[in-house]
Tab-separated table of C-alpha atoms in Angstrom:
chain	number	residue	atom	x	y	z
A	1	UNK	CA	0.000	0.000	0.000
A	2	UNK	CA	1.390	3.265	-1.176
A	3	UNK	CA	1.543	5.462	2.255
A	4	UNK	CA	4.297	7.998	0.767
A	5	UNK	CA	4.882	8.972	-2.924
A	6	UNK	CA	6.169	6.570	-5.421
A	7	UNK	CA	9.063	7.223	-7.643
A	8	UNK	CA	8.198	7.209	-11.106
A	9	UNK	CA	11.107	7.320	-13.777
A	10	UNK	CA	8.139	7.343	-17.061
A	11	UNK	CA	5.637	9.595	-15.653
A	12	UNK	CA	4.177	11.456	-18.301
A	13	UNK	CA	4.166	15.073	-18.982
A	14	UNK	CA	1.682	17.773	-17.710
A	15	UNK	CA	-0.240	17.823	-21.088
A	16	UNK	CA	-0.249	14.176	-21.229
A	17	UNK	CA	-1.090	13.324	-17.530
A	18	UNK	CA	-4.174	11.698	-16.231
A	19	UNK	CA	-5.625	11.469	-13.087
A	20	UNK	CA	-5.693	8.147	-11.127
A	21	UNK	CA	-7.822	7.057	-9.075
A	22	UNK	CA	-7.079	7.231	-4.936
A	23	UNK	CA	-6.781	3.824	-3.806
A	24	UNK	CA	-9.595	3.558	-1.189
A	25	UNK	CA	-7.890	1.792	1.645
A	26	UNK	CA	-4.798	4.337	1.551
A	27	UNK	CA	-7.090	7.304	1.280
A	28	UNK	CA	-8.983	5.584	4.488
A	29	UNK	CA	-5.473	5.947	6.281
A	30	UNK	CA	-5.421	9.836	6.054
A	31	UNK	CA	-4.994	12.088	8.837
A	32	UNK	CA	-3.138	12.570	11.952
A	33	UNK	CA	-1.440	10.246	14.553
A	34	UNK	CA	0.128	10.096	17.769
A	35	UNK	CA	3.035	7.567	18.511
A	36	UNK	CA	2.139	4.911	21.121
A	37	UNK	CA	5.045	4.780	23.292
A	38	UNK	CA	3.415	1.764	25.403
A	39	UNK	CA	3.633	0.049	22.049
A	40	UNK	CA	6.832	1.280	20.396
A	41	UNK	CA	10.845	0.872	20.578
A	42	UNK	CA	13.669	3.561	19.180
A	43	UNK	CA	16.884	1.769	20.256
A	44	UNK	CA	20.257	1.252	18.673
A	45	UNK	CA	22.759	-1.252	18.345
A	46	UNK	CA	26.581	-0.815	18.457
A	47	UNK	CA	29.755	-3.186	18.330
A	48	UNK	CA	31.450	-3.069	21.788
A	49	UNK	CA	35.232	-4.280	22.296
A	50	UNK	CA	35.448	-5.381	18.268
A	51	UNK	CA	33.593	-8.434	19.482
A	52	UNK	CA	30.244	-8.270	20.471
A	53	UNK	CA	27.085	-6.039	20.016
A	54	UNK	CA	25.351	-3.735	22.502
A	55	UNK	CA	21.591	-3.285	22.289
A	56	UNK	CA	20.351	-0.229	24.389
A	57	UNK	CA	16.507	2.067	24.102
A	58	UNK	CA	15.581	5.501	24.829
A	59	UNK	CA	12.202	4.107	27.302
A	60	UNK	CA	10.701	8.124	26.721
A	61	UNK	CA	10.013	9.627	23.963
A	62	UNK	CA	7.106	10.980	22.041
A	63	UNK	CA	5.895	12.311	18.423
A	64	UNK	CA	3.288	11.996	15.306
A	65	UNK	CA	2.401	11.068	11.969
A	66	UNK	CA	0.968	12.945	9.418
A	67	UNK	CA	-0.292	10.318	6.905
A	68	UNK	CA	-2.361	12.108	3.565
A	69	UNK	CA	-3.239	9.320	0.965
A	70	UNK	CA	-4.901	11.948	-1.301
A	71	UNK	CA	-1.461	13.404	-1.670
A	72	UNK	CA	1.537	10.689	-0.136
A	73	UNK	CA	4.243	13.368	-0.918
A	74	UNK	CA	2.731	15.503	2.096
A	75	UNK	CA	3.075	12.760	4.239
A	76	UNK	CA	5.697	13.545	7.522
A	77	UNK	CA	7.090	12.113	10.621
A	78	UNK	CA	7.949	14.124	13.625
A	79	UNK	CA	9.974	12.380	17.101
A	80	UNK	CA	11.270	13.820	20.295
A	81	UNK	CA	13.666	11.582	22.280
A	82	UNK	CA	14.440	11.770	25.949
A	83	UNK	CA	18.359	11.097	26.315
A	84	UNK	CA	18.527	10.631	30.116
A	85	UNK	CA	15.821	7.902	28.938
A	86	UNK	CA	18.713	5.294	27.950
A	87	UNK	CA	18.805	1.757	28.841
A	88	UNK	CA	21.403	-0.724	27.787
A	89	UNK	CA	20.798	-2.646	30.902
A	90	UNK	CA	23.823	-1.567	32.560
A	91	UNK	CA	23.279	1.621	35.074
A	92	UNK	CA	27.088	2.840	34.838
A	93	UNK	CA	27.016	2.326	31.435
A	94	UNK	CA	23.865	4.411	30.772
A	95	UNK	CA	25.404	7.019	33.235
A	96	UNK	CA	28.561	6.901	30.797
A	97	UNK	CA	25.989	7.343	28.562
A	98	UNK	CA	24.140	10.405	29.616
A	99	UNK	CA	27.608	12.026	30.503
A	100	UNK	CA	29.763	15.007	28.800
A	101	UNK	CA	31.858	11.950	27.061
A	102	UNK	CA	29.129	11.078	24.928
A	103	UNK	CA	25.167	12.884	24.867
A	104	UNK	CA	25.346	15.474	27.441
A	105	UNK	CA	22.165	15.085	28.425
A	106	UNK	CA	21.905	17.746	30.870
A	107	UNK	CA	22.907	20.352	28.058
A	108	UNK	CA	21.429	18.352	25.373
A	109	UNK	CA	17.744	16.735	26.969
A	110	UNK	CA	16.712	15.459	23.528
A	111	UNK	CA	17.066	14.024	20.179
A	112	UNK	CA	14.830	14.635	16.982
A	113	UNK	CA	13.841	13.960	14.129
A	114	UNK	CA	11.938	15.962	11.316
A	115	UNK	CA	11.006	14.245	8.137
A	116	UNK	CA	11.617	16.458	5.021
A	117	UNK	CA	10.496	14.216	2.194
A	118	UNK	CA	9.769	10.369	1.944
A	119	UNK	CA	8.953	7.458	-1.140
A	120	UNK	CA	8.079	4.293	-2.000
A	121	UNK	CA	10.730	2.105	-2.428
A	122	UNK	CA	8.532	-1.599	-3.526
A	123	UNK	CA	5.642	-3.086	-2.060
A	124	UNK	CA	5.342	-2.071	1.858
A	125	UNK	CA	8.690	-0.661	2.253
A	126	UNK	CA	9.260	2.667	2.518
A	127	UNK	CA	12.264	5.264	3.020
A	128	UNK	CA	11.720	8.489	4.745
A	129	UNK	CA	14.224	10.946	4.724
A	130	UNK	CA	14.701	13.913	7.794
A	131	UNK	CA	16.881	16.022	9.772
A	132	UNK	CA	18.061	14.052	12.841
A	133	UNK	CA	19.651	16.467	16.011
A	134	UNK	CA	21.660	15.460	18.594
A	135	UNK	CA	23.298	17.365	20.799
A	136	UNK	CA	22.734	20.256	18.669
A	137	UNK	CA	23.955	18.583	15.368
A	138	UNK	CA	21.530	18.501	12.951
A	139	UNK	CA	22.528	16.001	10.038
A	140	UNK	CA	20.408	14.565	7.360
A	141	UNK	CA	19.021	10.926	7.977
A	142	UNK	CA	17.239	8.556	5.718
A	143	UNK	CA	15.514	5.711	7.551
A	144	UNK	CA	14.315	2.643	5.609
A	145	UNK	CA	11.138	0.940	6.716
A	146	UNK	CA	8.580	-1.107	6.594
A	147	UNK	CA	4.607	-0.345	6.914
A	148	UNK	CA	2.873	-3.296	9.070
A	149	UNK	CA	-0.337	-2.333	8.337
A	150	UNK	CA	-3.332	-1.148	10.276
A	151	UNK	CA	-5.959	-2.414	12.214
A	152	UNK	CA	-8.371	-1.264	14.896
A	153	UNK	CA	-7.761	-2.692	18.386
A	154	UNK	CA	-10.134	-3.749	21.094
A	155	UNK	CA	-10.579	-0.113	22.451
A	156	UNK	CA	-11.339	1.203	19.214
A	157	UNK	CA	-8.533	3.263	18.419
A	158	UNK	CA	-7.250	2.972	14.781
A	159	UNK	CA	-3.291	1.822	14.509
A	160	UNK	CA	-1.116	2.039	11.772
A	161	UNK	CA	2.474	0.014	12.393
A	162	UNK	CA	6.210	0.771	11.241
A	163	UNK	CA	9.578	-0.960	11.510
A	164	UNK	CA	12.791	-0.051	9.862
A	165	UNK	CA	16.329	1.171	10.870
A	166	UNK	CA	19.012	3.757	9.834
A	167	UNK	CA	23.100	3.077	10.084
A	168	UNK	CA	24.856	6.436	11.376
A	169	UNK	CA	28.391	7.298	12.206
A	170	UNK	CA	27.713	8.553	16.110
A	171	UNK	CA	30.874	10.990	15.134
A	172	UNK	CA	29.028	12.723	12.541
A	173	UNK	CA	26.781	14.422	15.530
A	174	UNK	CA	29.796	14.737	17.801
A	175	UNK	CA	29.682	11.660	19.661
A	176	UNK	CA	33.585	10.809	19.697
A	177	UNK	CA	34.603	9.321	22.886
A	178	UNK	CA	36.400	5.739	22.252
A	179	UNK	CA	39.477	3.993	23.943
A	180	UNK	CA	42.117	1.809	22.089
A	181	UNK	CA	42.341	-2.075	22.701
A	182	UNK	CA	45.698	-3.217	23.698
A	183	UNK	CA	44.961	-5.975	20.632
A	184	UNK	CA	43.756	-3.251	18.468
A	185	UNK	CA	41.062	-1.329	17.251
A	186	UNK	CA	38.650	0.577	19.780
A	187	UNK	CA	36.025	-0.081	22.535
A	188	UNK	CA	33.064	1.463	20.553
A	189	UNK	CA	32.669	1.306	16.737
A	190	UNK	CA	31.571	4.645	15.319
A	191	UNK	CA	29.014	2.828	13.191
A	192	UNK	CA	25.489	2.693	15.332
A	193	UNK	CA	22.303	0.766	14.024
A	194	UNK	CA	19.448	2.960	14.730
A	195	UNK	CA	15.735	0.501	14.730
A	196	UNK	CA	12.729	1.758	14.936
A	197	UNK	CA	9.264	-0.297	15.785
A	198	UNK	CA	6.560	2.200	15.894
A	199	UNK	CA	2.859	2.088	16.734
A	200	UNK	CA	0.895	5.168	15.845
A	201	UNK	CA	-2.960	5.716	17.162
A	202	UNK	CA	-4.861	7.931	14.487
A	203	UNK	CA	-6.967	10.685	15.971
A	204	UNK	CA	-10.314	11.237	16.176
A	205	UNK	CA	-11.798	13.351	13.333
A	206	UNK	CA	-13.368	16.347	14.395
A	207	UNK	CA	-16.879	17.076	15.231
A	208	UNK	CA	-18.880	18.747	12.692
């Protein structure tokens, strides 16, 4: 199901152009939504020692959807992230964390993310494109992701699903810090796998 805009490398010209019809189920999907934090996960993963991979969260964060199926292209995505929020299961290492060695999270509360454009890449997957901050870096992103679908659960709210992920070098948004191995290389790659499992509730239309 086409949720953003669809590349097209024939389309016709203006003159030439016809209108298509709006699939019904996409243009059923329009409107706004709030992300379900009870019911989603932003977390990373990174290599630790050369050897092994850590997995860590942010547990807070918040944001919405804007989902148009009239019109994909004005489709956008919009996420706050609490820093101090981190869990890699390890309290000293989410202090390390949280510290001036890596997010400064009393200077820096939050990260973001503002979508600036997004497409169809094939069937139900989907790459959305946005500024990402952190620590008052703002860097273009491009996140790649899939669209679970929708459904309406057992309290009658109406949920649309995403999952998908984003590599980044952490050094691109300051985030240096590192120690050398006495075998070689470094305690924490620079590469960081960004995933993303989102739940969004759509809401209610207003009253007439």
């Amino acid at each position: 199901m086409a949720l953003f805009n669809r590349k097209n490398n024939n389309a016709p010209s203006a003159t030439t152009a016809v209108a298509t019809a709006v699939d019904p189920a996409l243009a059923a999907l329009t409107g706004d939504y709030t992300i379900d934090p009870a019911h989603s996960s932003i977390g990373f993963t990174v290599r630790h020692a050369m050897v092994t991979n850590v997995r860590g969260s942010f547990g807070e964060h918040e944001g919405s959807l804007k989902l148009d199926g009239h019109n994909p292209a004005k489709s956008a995505a919009s996420i706050d992230v609490k820093i101090a929020s981190v869990d890699t299961g390890i309290a000293d290492r989410d202090g390390h964390l949280v510290s001036g060695d890596f997010f400064d999270a009393e200077k820096f509360p939050l990260m973001t993310f503002r979508s600036t454009h997004a497409e169809q890449l094939g069937g139900d997957k989907y790459r959305i494109t946005g500024d990402l901050t952190i620590k008052d870096v703002t860097r273009p992103l491009a996140i790649d992701l899939e669209f679970n679908g929708s459904a309406t659960d057992v309290y009658g709210n109406e949920r649309v699903g995403f999952e998908g992920s984003a590599d980044i070098l952490r050094s691109n948004w300051g985030l240096t810090w590192n120690a050398a191995l006495e075998t070689g290389g470094v305690m924490v790659s620079d590469k960081v796998k960004l995933n993303f499992d989102i739940s969004a509730i759509k809401a209610a239309a207003p009253q007439a």
